[in-house]
Coordinates of C-alpha atoms and ligand atoms in Angstrom, one line a residue:
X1 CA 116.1 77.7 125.8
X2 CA 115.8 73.7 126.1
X3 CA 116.5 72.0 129.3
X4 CA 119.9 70.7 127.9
X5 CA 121.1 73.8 127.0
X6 CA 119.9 75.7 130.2
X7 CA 122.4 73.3 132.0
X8 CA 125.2 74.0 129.4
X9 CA 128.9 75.5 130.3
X10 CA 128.1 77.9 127.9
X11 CA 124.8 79.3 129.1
X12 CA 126.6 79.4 133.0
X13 CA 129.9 81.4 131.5
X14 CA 127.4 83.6 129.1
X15 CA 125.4 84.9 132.7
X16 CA 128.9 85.3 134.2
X17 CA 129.9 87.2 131.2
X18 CA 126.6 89.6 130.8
X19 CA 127.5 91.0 134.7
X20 CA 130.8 92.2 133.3
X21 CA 130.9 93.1 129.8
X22 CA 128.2 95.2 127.8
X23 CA 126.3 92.3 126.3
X24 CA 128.5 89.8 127.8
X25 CA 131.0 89.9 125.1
X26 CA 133.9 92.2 123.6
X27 CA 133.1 91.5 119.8
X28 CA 129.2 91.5 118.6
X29 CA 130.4 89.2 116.0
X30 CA 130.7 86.2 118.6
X31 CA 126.5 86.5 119.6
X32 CA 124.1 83.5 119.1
X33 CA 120.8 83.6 120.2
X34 CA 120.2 82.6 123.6
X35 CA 123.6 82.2 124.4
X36 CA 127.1 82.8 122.7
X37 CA 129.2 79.1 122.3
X38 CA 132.3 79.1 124.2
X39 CA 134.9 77.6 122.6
X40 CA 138.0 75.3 124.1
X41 CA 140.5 74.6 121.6
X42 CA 140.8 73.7 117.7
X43 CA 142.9 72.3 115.3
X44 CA 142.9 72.7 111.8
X45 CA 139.4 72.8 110.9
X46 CA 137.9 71.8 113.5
X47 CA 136.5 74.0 116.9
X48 CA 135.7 72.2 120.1
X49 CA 133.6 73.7 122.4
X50 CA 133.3 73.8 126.3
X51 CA 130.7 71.0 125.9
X52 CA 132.5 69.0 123.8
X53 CA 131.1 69.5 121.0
X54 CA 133.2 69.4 117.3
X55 CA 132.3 71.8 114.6
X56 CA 133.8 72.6 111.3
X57 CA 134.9 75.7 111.0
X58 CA 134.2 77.8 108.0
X59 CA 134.0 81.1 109.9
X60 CA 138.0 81.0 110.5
X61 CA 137.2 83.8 112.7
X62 CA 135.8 86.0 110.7
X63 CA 138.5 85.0 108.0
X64 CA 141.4 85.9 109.5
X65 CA 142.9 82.1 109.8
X66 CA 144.3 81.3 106.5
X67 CA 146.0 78.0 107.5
X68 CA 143.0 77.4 110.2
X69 CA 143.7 76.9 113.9
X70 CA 147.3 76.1 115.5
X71 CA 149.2 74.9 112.5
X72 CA 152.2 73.3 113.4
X73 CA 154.7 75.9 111.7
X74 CA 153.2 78.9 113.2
X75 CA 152.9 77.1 116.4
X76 CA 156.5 76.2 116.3
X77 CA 157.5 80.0 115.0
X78 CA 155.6 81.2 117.1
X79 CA 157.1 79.7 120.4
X80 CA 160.2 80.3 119.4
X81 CA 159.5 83.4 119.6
X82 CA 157.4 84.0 122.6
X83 CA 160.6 82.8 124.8
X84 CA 162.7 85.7 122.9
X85 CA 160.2 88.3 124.0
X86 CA 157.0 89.4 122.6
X87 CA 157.4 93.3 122.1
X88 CA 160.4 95.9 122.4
X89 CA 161.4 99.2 122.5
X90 CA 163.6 98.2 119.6
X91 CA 163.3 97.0 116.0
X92 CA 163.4 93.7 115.1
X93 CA 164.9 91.5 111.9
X94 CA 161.7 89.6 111.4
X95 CA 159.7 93.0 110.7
X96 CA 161.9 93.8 107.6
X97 CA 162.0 90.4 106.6
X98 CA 157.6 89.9 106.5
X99 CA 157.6 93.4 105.0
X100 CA 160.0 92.5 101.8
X101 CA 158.1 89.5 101.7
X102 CA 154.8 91.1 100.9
X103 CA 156.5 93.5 98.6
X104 CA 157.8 90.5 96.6
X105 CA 154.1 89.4 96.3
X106 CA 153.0 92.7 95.0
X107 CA 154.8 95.4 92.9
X108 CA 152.6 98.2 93.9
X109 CA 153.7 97.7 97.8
X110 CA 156.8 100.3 97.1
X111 CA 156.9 100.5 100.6
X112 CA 155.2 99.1 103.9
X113 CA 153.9 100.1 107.5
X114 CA 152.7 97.3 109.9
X115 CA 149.6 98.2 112.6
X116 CA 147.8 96.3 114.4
X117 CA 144.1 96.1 113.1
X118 CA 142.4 96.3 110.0
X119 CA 140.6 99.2 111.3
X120 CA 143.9 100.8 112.3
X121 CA 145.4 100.0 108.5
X122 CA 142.3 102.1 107.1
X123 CA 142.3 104.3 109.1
X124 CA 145.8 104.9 108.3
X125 CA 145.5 104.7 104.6
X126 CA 142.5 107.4 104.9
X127 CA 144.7 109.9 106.9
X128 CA 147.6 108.9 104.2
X129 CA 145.7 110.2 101.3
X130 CA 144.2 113.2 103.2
X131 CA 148.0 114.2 104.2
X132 CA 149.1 113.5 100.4
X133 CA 146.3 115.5 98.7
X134 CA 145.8 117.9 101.4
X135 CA 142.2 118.0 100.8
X136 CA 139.6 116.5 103.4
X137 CA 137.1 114.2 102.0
X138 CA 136.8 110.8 101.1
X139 CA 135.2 108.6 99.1
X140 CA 133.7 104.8 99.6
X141 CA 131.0 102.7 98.4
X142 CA 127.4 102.5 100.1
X143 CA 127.0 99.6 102.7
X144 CA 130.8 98.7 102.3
X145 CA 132.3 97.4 105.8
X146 CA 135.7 99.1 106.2
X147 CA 136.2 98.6 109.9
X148 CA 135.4 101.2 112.6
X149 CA 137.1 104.9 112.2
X150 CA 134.9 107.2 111.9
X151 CA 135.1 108.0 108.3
X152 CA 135.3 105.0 107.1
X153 CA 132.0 103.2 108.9
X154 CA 129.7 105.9 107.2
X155 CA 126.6 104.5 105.2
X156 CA 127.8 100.8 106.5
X157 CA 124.7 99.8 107.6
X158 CA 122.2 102.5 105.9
X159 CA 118.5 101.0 105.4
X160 CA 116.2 102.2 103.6
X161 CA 114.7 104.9 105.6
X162 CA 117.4 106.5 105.5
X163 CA 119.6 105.7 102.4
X164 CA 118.1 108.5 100.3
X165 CA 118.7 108.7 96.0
X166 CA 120.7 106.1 94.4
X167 CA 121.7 109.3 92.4
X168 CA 123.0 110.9 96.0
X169 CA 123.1 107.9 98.6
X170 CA 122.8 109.9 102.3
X171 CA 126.1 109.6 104.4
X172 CA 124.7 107.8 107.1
X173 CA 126.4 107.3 110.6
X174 CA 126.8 104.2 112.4
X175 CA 127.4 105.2 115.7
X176 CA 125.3 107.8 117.3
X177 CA 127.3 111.2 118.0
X178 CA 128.9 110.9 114.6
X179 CA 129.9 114.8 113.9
X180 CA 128.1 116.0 111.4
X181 CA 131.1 117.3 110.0
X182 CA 132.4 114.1 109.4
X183 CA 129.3 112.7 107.7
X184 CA 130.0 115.9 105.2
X185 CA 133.4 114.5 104.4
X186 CA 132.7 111.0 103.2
X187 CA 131.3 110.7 99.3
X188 CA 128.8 107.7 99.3
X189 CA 129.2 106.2 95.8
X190 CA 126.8 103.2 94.5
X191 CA 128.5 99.8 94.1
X192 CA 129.4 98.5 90.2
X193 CA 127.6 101.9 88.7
X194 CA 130.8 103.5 87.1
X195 CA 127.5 106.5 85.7
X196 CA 126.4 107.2 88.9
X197 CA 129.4 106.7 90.6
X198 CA 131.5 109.4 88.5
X199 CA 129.0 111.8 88.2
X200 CA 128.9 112.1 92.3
X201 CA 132.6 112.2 92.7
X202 CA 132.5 115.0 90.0
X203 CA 130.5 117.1 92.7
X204 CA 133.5 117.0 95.1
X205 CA 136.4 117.0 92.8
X206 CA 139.2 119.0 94.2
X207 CA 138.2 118.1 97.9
X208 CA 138.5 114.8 97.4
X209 CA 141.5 112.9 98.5
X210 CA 140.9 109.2 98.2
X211 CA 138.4 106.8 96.8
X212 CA 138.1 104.0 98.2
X213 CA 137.0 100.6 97.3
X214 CA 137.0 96.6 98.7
X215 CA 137.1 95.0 95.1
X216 CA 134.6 92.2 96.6
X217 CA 132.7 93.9 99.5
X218 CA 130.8 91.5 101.5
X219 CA 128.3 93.5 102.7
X220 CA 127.2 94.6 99.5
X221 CA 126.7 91.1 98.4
X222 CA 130.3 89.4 98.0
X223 CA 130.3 90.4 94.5
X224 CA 133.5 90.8 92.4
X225 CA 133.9 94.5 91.2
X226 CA 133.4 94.9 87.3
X227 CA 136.5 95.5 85.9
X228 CA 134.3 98.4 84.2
X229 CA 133.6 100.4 87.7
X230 CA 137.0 99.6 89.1
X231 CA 138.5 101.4 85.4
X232 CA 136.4 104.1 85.6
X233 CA 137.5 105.0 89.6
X234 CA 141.2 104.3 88.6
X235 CA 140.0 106.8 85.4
X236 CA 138.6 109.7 87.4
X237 CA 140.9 109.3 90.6
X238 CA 143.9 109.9 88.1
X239 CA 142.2 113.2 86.5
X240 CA 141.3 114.5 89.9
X241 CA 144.6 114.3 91.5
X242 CA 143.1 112.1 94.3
X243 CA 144.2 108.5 95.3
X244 CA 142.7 105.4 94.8
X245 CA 142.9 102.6 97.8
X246 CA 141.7 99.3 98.1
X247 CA 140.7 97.4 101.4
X248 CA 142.3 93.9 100.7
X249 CA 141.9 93.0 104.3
X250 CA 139.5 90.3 103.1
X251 CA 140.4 89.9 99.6
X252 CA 144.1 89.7 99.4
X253 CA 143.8 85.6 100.1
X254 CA 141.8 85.7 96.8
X255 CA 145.1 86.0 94.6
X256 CA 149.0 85.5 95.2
X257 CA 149.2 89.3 95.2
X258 CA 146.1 89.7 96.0
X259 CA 142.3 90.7 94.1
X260 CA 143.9 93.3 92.5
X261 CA 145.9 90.9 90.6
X262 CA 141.8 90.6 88.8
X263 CA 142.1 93.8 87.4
X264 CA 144.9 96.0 85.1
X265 CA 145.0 98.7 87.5
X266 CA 147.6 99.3 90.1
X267 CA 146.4 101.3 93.5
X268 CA 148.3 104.1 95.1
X269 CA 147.6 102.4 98.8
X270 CA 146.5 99.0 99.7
X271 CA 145.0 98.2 103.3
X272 CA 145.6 94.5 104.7
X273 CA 144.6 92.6 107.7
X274 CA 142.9 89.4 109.2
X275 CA 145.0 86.2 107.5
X276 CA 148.1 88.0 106.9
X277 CA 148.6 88.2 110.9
X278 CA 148.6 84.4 110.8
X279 CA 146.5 84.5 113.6
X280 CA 147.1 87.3 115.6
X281 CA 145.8 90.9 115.4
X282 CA 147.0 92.7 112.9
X283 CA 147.3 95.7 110.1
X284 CA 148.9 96.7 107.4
X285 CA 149.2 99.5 104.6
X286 CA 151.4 99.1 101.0
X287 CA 151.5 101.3 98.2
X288 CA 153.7 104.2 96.7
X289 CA 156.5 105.1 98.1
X290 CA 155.8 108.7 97.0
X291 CA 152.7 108.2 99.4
X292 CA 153.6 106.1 102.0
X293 CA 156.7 108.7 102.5
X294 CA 153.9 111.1 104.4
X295 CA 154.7 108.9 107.3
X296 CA 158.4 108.9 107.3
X297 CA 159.8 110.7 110.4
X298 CA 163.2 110.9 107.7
X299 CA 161.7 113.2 105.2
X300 CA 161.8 117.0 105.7
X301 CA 158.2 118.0 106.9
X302 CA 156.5 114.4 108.3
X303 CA 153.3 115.2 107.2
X304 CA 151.3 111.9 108.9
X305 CA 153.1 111.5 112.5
X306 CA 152.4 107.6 112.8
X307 CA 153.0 104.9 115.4
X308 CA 151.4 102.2 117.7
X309 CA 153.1 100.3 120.1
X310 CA 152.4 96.8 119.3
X311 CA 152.7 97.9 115.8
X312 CA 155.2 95.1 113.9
X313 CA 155.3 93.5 116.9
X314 CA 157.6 89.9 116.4
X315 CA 154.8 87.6 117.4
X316 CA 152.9 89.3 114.6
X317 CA 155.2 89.5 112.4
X318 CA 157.0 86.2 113.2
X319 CA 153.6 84.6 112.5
X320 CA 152.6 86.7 109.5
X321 CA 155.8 85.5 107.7
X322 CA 155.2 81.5 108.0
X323 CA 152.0 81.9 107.1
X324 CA 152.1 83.2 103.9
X325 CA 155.3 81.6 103.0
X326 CA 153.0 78.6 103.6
X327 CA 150.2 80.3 101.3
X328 CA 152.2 80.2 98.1
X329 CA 150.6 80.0 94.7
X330 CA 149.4 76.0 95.3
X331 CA 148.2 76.5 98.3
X332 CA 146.5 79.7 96.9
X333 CA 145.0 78.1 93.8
X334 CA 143.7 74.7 96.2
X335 CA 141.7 76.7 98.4
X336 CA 139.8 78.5 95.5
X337 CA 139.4 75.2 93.5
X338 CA 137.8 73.9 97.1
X339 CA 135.6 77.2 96.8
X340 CA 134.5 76.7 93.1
X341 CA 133.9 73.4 94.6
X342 CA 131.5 74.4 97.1
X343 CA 129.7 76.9 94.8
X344 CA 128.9 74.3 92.1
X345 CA 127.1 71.9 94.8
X346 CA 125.2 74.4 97.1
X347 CA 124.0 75.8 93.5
X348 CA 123.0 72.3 92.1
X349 CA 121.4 72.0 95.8
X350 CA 119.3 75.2 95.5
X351 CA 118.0 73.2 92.0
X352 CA 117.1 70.5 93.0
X353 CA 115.3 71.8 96.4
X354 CA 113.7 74.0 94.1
X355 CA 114.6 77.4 96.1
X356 CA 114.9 80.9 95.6
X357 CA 118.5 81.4 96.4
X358 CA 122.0 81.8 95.2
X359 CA 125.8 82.1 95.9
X360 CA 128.5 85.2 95.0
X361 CA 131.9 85.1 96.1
X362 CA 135.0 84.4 94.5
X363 CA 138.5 83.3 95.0
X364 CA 138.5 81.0 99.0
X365 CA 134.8 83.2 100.1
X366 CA 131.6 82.7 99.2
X367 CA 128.1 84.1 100.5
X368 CA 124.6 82.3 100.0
X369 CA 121.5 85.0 99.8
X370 CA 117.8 83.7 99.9
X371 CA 116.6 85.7 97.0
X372 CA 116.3 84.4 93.0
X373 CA 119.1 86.8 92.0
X374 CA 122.7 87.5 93.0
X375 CA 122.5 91.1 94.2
X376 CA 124.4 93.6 92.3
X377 CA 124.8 96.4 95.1
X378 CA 124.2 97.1 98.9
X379 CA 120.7 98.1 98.1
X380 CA 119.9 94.6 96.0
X381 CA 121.9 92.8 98.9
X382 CA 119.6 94.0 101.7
X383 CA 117.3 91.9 103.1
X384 CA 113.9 91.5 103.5
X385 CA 112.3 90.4 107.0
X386 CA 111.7 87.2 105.2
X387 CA 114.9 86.5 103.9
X388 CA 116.3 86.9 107.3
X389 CA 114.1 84.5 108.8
X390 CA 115.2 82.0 105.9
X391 CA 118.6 83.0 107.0
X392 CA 118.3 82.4 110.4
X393 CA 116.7 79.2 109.9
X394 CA 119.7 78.1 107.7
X395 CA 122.1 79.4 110.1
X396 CA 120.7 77.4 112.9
X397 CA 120.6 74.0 110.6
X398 CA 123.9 74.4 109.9
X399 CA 125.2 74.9 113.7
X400 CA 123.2 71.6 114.6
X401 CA 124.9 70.1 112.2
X402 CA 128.8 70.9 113.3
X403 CA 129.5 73.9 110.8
X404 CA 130.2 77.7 112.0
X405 CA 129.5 79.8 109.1
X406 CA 130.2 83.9 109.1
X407 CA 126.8 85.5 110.4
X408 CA 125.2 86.2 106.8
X409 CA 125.7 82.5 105.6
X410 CA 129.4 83.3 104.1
X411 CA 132.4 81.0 104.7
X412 CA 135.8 81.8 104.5
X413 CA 137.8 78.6 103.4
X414 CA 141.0 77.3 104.8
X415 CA 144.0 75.3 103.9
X416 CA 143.2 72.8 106.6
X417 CA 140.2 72.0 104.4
X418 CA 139.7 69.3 101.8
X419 CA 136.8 68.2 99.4
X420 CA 135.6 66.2 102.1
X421 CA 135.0 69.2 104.4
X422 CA 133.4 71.1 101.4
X423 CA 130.8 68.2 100.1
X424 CA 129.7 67.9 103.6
X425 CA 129.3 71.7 104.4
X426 CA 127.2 71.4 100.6
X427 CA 125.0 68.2 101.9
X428 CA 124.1 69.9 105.3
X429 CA 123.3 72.9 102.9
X430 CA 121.1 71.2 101.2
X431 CA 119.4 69.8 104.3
X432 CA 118.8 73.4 105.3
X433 CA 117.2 74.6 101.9
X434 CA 114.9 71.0 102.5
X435 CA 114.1 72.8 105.9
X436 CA 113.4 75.9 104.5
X437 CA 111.4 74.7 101.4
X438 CA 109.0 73.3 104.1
X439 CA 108.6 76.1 105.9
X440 CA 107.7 78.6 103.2
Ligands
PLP1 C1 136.9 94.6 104.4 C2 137.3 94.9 105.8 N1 138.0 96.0 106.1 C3 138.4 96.2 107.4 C4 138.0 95.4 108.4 C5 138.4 95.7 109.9 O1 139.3 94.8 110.3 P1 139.5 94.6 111.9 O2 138.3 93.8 112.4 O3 140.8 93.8 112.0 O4 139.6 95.9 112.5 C6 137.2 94.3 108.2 C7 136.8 93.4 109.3 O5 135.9 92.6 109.1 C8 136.9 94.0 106.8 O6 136.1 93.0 106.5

């Protein structure tokens, strides 16, 4: 810690915070190293911290801000609102109205359920295909982030101590007291190897009731799914009688309909979160009416009892609504040109430093790795203690210089953002890689 720092607001509110809360925070996600930054307000793109100081934010908590912060629609909405009420025992117009507006977006969302989470919507959509099938096990790719049930946090952060065969990746838990038993009911299948990835799910067919997939998984390297793997998992989930879902709780921003729109295949559940909420916490599952209908209390045997109380909530929903409307196809297409833009120069900046690194991503995300080649799977994606220091180092440059980036040098971009945001983010970039082509 520097002298300056030690007297910061942040530093006296982070020793405050670590006699209260495990850590001294709620969310790991929110750490720096020695102290978390507290932040005061934003708008648009721009944070402001307790200090004073102005950042551009590319983090959009943890991409979940679409529009950025406190756009003047949803703030509007969103007031309105608040002096209505903020949650009832009742249903509420604007719930129907922000669910047939995401089924206009997408023709595979037959039907919709609203929660409050993105772990909550995968959960969800797990139990979903389990009550459909009637078979227990599941399916997911190794090192994919799918939130924190149980089932679906298996072989998220596997290493490589433990990972095992590529030809049978270990189920590995997250959290400590995992039951066994649940490790024995999630299929780990390797990322973009259709081979490898059918033959496994051959060994469980019949018990399997879902495969699930993220068609650009960011902890497996922000990579867009080959239309090949994603085939042969629509292919062999068809055959087996078991369902395929996608996590779009990052993705869906990438297209009007979603990243499924990248693809000629059509899922039998989708999981959403993050942006859709328009800033507030949020959930949601779309698919098949055949499937959703295990949670309808109408039908004759229920066979998923589901509720939550702040599910659909009219704050939620209320600010869902405006911000999509907001994101139409322009406003979609703009924030993925401002990404190809950003691409293009933090690539031309890794030439001319002369560095081993590289950028994946596609539609408004992209992710920067310090090694030669874009990874093609969790294993590839993994880092060496080297290219974490490199990472660190970067990460560091880029907070002295006014930008928050997502923790393994991603960014998420907003609508509040325009080239000008972008060729700066690109020439502090470029700084860093100067940095870090000194130090190696
Ligand atoms: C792909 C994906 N799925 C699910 C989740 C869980 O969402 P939440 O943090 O809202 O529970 C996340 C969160 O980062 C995610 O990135």
């Amino acid at each position: 810690m520097n002298s300056q720092h030690d007297h910061s607001l942040s530093a006296a509110l982070y020793e405050r915070a670590l006699k209260i809360l495990p850590g001294g925070v709620s969310r790991n996600t929110v750490l720096r190293d020695p102290y978390p930054v507290y932040a005061d307000f934003a708008k648009g793109c721009r944070v402001t911290d307790v200090e004073g100081v102005v950042r551009l934010d590319f983090a959009n908590n943890m991409a979940s801000l679409i529009h950025g912060h406190c756009h003047p629609a949803i703030v509007a909405a969103v007031t309105e609102q608040l002096a209505k009420g903020t949650a009832f025992t009742l249903a509420t117009e604007v719930e129907i109205r922000y669910a047939e507006y995401l089924a206009s977006r997408n023709a595979a969302f037959e039907r919709i359920r609203f929660v409050n989470s993105g772990t909550e919507a995968l959960m969800a959509v797990l139990k979903a295909s389990r009550a459909f099938t009637g078979r227990p096990k599941v399916a997911k790719v190794e090192g994919a982030y799918h939130g924190q049930y149980d089932h679906a946090e298996v072989s998220q952060t596997s290493n490589p101590s433990n990972w095992g065969s590529v030809e049978k990746p270990a189920s590995v838990p997250v959290a400590h007291g995992t039951p066994a038993s649940t490790l024995a009911d999630v299929v780990i299948i390797p990322f973009n190897d259709p081979e490898r990835a059918v033959a496994i799910l051959n060994e469980h067919k019949g018990e399997l009731a879902c495969v699930l997939l993220d068609l650009m998984p960011h902890r497996v390297g922000l990579r867009p799914a080959d239309p090949e793997f994603v085939a042969a998992l629509r292919d062999w989930t068809h055959e087996a009688g078991a369902l395929l879902v996608l996590d779009e709780v990052i993705t869906f921003r990438s297209e009007f309909g979603g990243a499924q729109s990248w693809y000629d295949i059509t899922p039998d559940l989708t999981a959403m979160g993050k942006f859709i909420g328009g800033g507030f916490p949020v959930g949601a599952i779309a698919g098949r009416r055949e499937v959703m209908d295990v949670m309808n209390p109408l039908s004759d045997k229920m066979l998923f009892p589901h509720s939550g109380t702040f599910s659909a909530n009219p704050i939620t929903m209320t600010a869902g609504l405006v911000a999509m409307e907001l994101f139409d196809e322009a406003a979609v297409a703009r924030v993925n040109a401002l990404a190809k833009r950003a691409i293009r120069g933090i690539e031309d900046a890794i030439r001319s430093v002369g560095i081993k690194a590289c950028v994946t991503g596609g539609g408004s995300i992209f992710r920067v790795h310090f090694k030669e080649h874009p990874p093609a799977n969790y294993r590839q994606a993994f880092m060496s203690p080297d290219e974490n220091r490199q990472l660190g180092i970067m990460l560091d440059h880029l907070f002295e210089q006014g930008f928050i980036m997502i923790n393994t040098c991603s960014a998420t971009l907003s609508t509040a953002m325009g080239e000008s945001e972008i060729d700066s983010l690109v020439t502090a970039m470029e700084g860093g890689f100067r940095k870090l082509a000194e130090t190696s």
